[in-house]
Every structure is written in C-alpha cells, then in structure tokens.
PDB file of C-alpha atoms in Angstrom:
ATOM      1  CA  SER A 248      91.409  71.149  89.565  1.00  0.00           C
ATOM      2  CA  ASP A 249      88.219  71.652  87.627  1.00  0.00           C
ATOM      3  CA  TRP A 250      88.363  75.311  88.201  1.00  0.00           C
ATOM      4  CA  GLN A 251      91.859  75.464  86.676  1.00  0.00           C
ATOM      5  CA  ASN A 252      90.874  73.366  83.752  1.00  0.00           C
ATOM      6  CA  THR A 253      87.877  75.744  83.062  1.00  0.00           C
ATOM      7  CA  ILE A 254      90.232  78.725  83.193  1.00  0.00           C
ATOM      8  CA  ASN A 255      92.618  77.054  80.816  1.00  0.00           C
ATOM      9  CA  ILE A 256      89.792  76.351  78.281  1.00  0.00           C
ATOM     10  CA  PHE A 257      88.608  79.918  78.252  1.00  0.00           C
ATOM     11  CA  ALA A 258      92.048  81.632  78.612  1.00  0.00           C
ATOM     12  CA  ASN A 259      92.421  82.108  74.866  1.00  0.00           C
ATOM     13  CA  ASP A 260      88.778  82.825  73.979  1.00  0.00           C
ATOM     14  CA  SER A 261      88.415  86.184  72.372  1.00  0.00           C
ATOM     15  CA  ALA A 262      85.141  86.905  74.158  1.00  0.00           C
ATOM     16  CA  LEU A 263      86.887  86.658  77.571  1.00  0.00           C
ATOM     17  CA  ILE A 264      87.276  90.269  78.754  1.00  0.00           C
ATOM     18  CA  GLN A 265      89.153  89.835  81.926  1.00  0.00           C
ATOM     19  CA  LYS A 266      90.572  86.919  83.906  1.00  0.00           C
ATOM     20  CA  SER A 267      91.744  87.426  87.480  1.00  0.00           C
ATOM     21  CA  GLU A 268      93.393  84.726  89.537  1.00  0.00           C
ATOM     22  CA  ASN A 269      94.587  84.849  93.102  1.00  0.00           C
ATOM     23  CA  SER A 270      93.120  88.295  93.542  1.00  0.00           C
ATOM     24  CA  PHE A 271      91.761  89.839  96.762  1.00  0.00           C
ATOM     25  CA  TYR A 272      88.725  91.828  96.796  1.00  0.00           C
ATOM     26  CA  TYR A 273      87.051  93.809  99.541  1.00  0.00           C
ATOM     27  CA  GLY A 274      83.328  92.876  99.815  1.00  0.00           C
ATOM     28  CA  TYR A 275      82.198  96.455  99.628  1.00  0.00           C
ATOM     29  CA  ASN A 276      84.030  96.687  96.207  1.00  0.00           C
ATOM     30  CA  LEU A 277      81.960  94.075  94.547  1.00  0.00           C
ATOM     31  CA  SER A 278      79.136  95.318  92.306  1.00  0.00           C
ATOM     32  CA  PRO A 279      76.355  94.795  91.497  1.00  0.00           C
ATOM     33  CA  LEU A 280      74.713  93.878  94.833  1.00  0.00           C
ATOM     34  CA  GLU A 281      73.791  90.439  93.481  1.00  0.00           C
ATOM     35  CA  LEU A 282      77.537  89.654  92.948  1.00  0.00           C
ATOM     36  CA  SER A 283      78.363  90.822  96.433  1.00  0.00           C
ATOM     37  CA  ARG A 284      75.532  88.785  97.955  1.00  0.00           C
ATOM     38  CA  THR A 285      76.572  85.783  96.017  1.00  0.00           C
ATOM     39  CA  VAL A 286      80.306  85.996  97.032  1.00  0.00           C
ATOM     40  CA  LYS A 287      79.359  86.440 100.726  1.00  0.00           C
ATOM     41  CA  ALA A 288      77.238  83.261 100.652  1.00  0.00           C
ATOM     42  CA  LEU A 289      79.939  81.108  99.234  1.00  0.00           C
ATOM     43  CA  ASN A 290      82.247  78.826 101.364  1.00  0.00           C
ATOM     44  CA  PRO A 291      85.969  78.355 100.603  1.00  0.00           C
ATOM     45  CA  GLY A 292      86.211  76.189  97.443  1.00  0.00           C
ATOM     46  CA  GLU A 293      82.891  76.865  96.178  1.00  0.00           C
ATOM     47  CA  ILE A 294      82.155  78.344  92.725  1.00  0.00           C
ATOM     48  CA  SER A 295      79.258  80.719  91.992  1.00  0.00           C
ATOM     49  CA  LEU A 296      76.797  80.203  89.158  1.00  0.00           C
ATOM     50  CA  VAL A 297      77.220  82.382  86.145  1.00  0.00           C
ATOM     51  CA  LEU A 298      76.181  85.893  86.991  1.00  0.00           C
ATOM     52  CA  GLN A 299      75.143  88.606  84.659  1.00  0.00           C
ATOM     53  CA  LYS A 300      76.814  91.806  85.606  1.00  0.00           C
ATOM     54  CA  GLU A 301      75.536  93.812  82.594  1.00  0.00           C
ATOM     55  CA  PRO A 302      74.148  92.861  79.179  1.00  0.00           C
ATOM     56  CA  SER A 303      76.703  90.525  77.502  1.00  0.00           C
ATOM     57  CA  LEU A 304      78.974  90.644  80.685  1.00  0.00           C
ATOM     58  CA  PHE A 305      79.066  87.628  82.953  1.00  0.00           C
ATOM     59  CA  THR A 306      81.080  86.605  86.014  1.00  0.00           C
ATOM     60  CA  VAL A 307      81.928  83.342  87.693  1.00  0.00           C
ATOM     61  CA  VAL A 308      83.708  83.518  91.023  1.00  0.00           C
ATOM     62  CA  GLN A 309      85.494  80.939  93.136  1.00  0.00           C
ATOM     63  CA  MET A 310      85.795  81.689  96.930  1.00  0.00           C
ATOM     64  CA  VAL A 311      89.243  80.570  97.744  1.00  0.00           C
ATOM     65  CA  LYS A 312      89.532  81.777 101.258  1.00  0.00           C
ATOM     66  CA  VAL A 313      87.589  84.107 103.683  1.00  0.00           C
ATOM     67  CA  ILE A 314      89.738  86.629 105.448  1.00  0.00           C
ATOM     68  CA  ASN A 315      88.310  88.177 108.653  1.00  0.00           C
ATOM     69  CA  LYS A 316      88.869  91.742 109.770  1.00  0.00           C
ATOM     70  CA  ASN A 317      91.970  92.601 111.689  1.00  0.00           C
ATOM     71  CA  THR A 318      93.868  89.656 109.987  1.00  0.00           C
ATOM     72  CA  TYR A 319      97.197  90.191 108.253  1.00  0.00           C
ATOM     73  CA  LEU A 320      97.026  89.373 104.578  1.00  0.00           C
ATOM     74  CA  ASP A 321      99.582  87.431 102.654  1.00  0.00           C
ATOM     75  CA  TYR A 322     101.835  89.863 100.685  1.00  0.00           C
ATOM     76  CA  ASP A 323     101.040  88.168  97.393  1.00  0.00           C
ATOM     77  CA  LEU A 324      97.353  89.050  97.859  1.00  0.00           C
ATOM     78  CA  VAL A 325      97.892  92.672  98.300  1.00  0.00           C
ATOM     79  CA  LYS A 326     101.181  93.538  96.550  1.00  0.00           C
ATOM     80  CA  ASP A 327      99.411  95.126  93.580  1.00  0.00           C
ATOM     81  CA  GLN A 328      97.415  97.198  95.986  1.00  0.00           C
ATOM     82  CA  VAL A 329     100.511  98.131  97.917  1.00  0.00           C
ATOM     83  CA  LYS A 330     102.322  99.166  94.722  1.00  0.00           C
ATOM     84  CA  GLU A 331      99.369 101.190  93.516  1.00  0.00           C
ATOM     85  CA  ILE A 332      99.162 103.143  96.915  1.00  0.00           C
ATOM     86  CA  TYR A 333     102.952 103.642  97.006  1.00  0.00           C
ATOM     87  CA  TYR A 334     102.891 105.075  93.483  1.00  0.00           C
ATOM     88  CA  PHE A 335      99.913 107.245  94.091  1.00  0.00           C
ATOM     89  CA  GLU A 336     101.599 108.700  97.361  1.00  0.00           C
ATOM     90  CA  LYS A 337     104.853 109.120  95.485  1.00  0.00           C
ATOM     91  CA  ARG A 338     103.166 111.007  92.583  1.00  0.00           C
ATOM     92  CA  LYS A 339     101.361 113.146  95.068  1.00  0.00           C
ATOM     93  CA  GLU A 340     104.598 113.941  97.002  1.00  0.00           C
ATOM     94  CA  LEU A 341     106.462 114.898  93.745  1.00  0.00           C
ATOM     95  CA  LEU A 342     103.529 116.998  92.474  1.00  0.00           C
ATOM     96  CA  ASN A 343     103.497 118.872  95.865  1.00  0.00           C
ATOM     97  CA  LYS A 344     107.185 119.336  95.665  1.00  0.00           C
ATOM     98  CA  TYR A 345     107.064 120.698  92.074  1.00  0.00           C
ATOM     99  CA  LEU A 346     104.127 123.045  92.984  1.00  0.00           C
ATOM    100  CA  HIS A 347     106.005 124.439  95.996  1.00  0.00           C
ATOM    101  CA  GLN A 348     109.003 125.041  93.671  1.00  0.00           C
ATOM    102  CA  LEU A 349     106.812 126.997  91.228  1.00  0.00           C
ATOM    103  CA  TYR A 350     105.127 128.914  93.937  1.00  0.00           C
ATOM    104  CA  SER A 351     108.584 129.939  95.213  1.00  0.00           C
ATOM    105  CA  LYS A 352     110.125 130.522  91.871  1.00  0.00           C
ATOM    106  CA  TYR A 353     107.251 132.791  90.713  1.00  0.00           C
ATOM    107  CA  ASN A 354     106.341 134.317  94.057  1.00  0.00           C
ATOM    108  CA  VAL A 355     102.827 132.939  93.893  1.00  0.00           C
ATOM    109  CA  GLU A 356     100.558 133.306  96.766  1.00  0.00           C
ATOM    110  CA  LEU A 357      97.032 131.924  97.004  1.00  0.00           C
ATOM    111  CA  ASN A 358      94.292 133.642  98.927  1.00  0.00           C
ATOM    112  CA  LYS A 359      91.127 132.036  99.972  1.00  0.00           C
ATOM    113  CA  VAL A 360      87.947 134.037  98.899  1.00  0.00           C
ATOM    114  CA  ASP A 361      85.227 134.057 101.413  1.00  0.00           C
ATOM    115  CA  GLU A 362      81.772 133.951  99.904  1.00  0.00           C
TER     116      GLU A 362
END
C-alpha cells in the first residue's frame, strides 16, 4: 500500500523520532487537541495531513479501524498494554510484600498524625 511504502521510505531516516505500527490509542490519550480532533474525524483507511505537535515535531496518522466502546479488542492491539499493567501490578505486589517483611523484621509501626 502507499502507506506502507511511505513508512519504508522514512524508516531509516535519522530525523524520524518514533514510528508506530498497528498501535491502539484511546482518544483521550491523544494530544494536542488538534491531533485528537483530526483522528476522530478520520474514517478507516484515511490518512491525516501532516500535523505539527511541537516545533520540529510532526505527526501523520492513518485510521485503520474504529473500535467502539464495550467491544473486545484483538489481543495483538493490547498485548503491550496488558504486559505493562501486569508488570506494574507485579512490581507493586512484590514491593508491598517486601515492605511488609521489613515492617515485621524491624517491628515498625506507622501512626497517622492528625493535623
């Protein structure tokens, strides 16, 4: 496709900061507001104009698919987010366990101070 050809042309360009393919984004996570509005106006298959996010930082977006609320997503779209959430929760669990061990070992008691 033309989109894939364009990506291939710019893939090795040193000016390219980030390339994202087959990514899933929530509308509320898109910024600035101009980008969010532009993406919401796209139909599947359409490609945005070049948008300036910051000075010397530009974005081009292709709307691949619109996913409505309360719809199950393909695992491939969310697997990175699932991994991120899993690792975050696992770290939190291990940290809480470690802190509990430290509290027990050193007989630490935390008291809330009323102001």
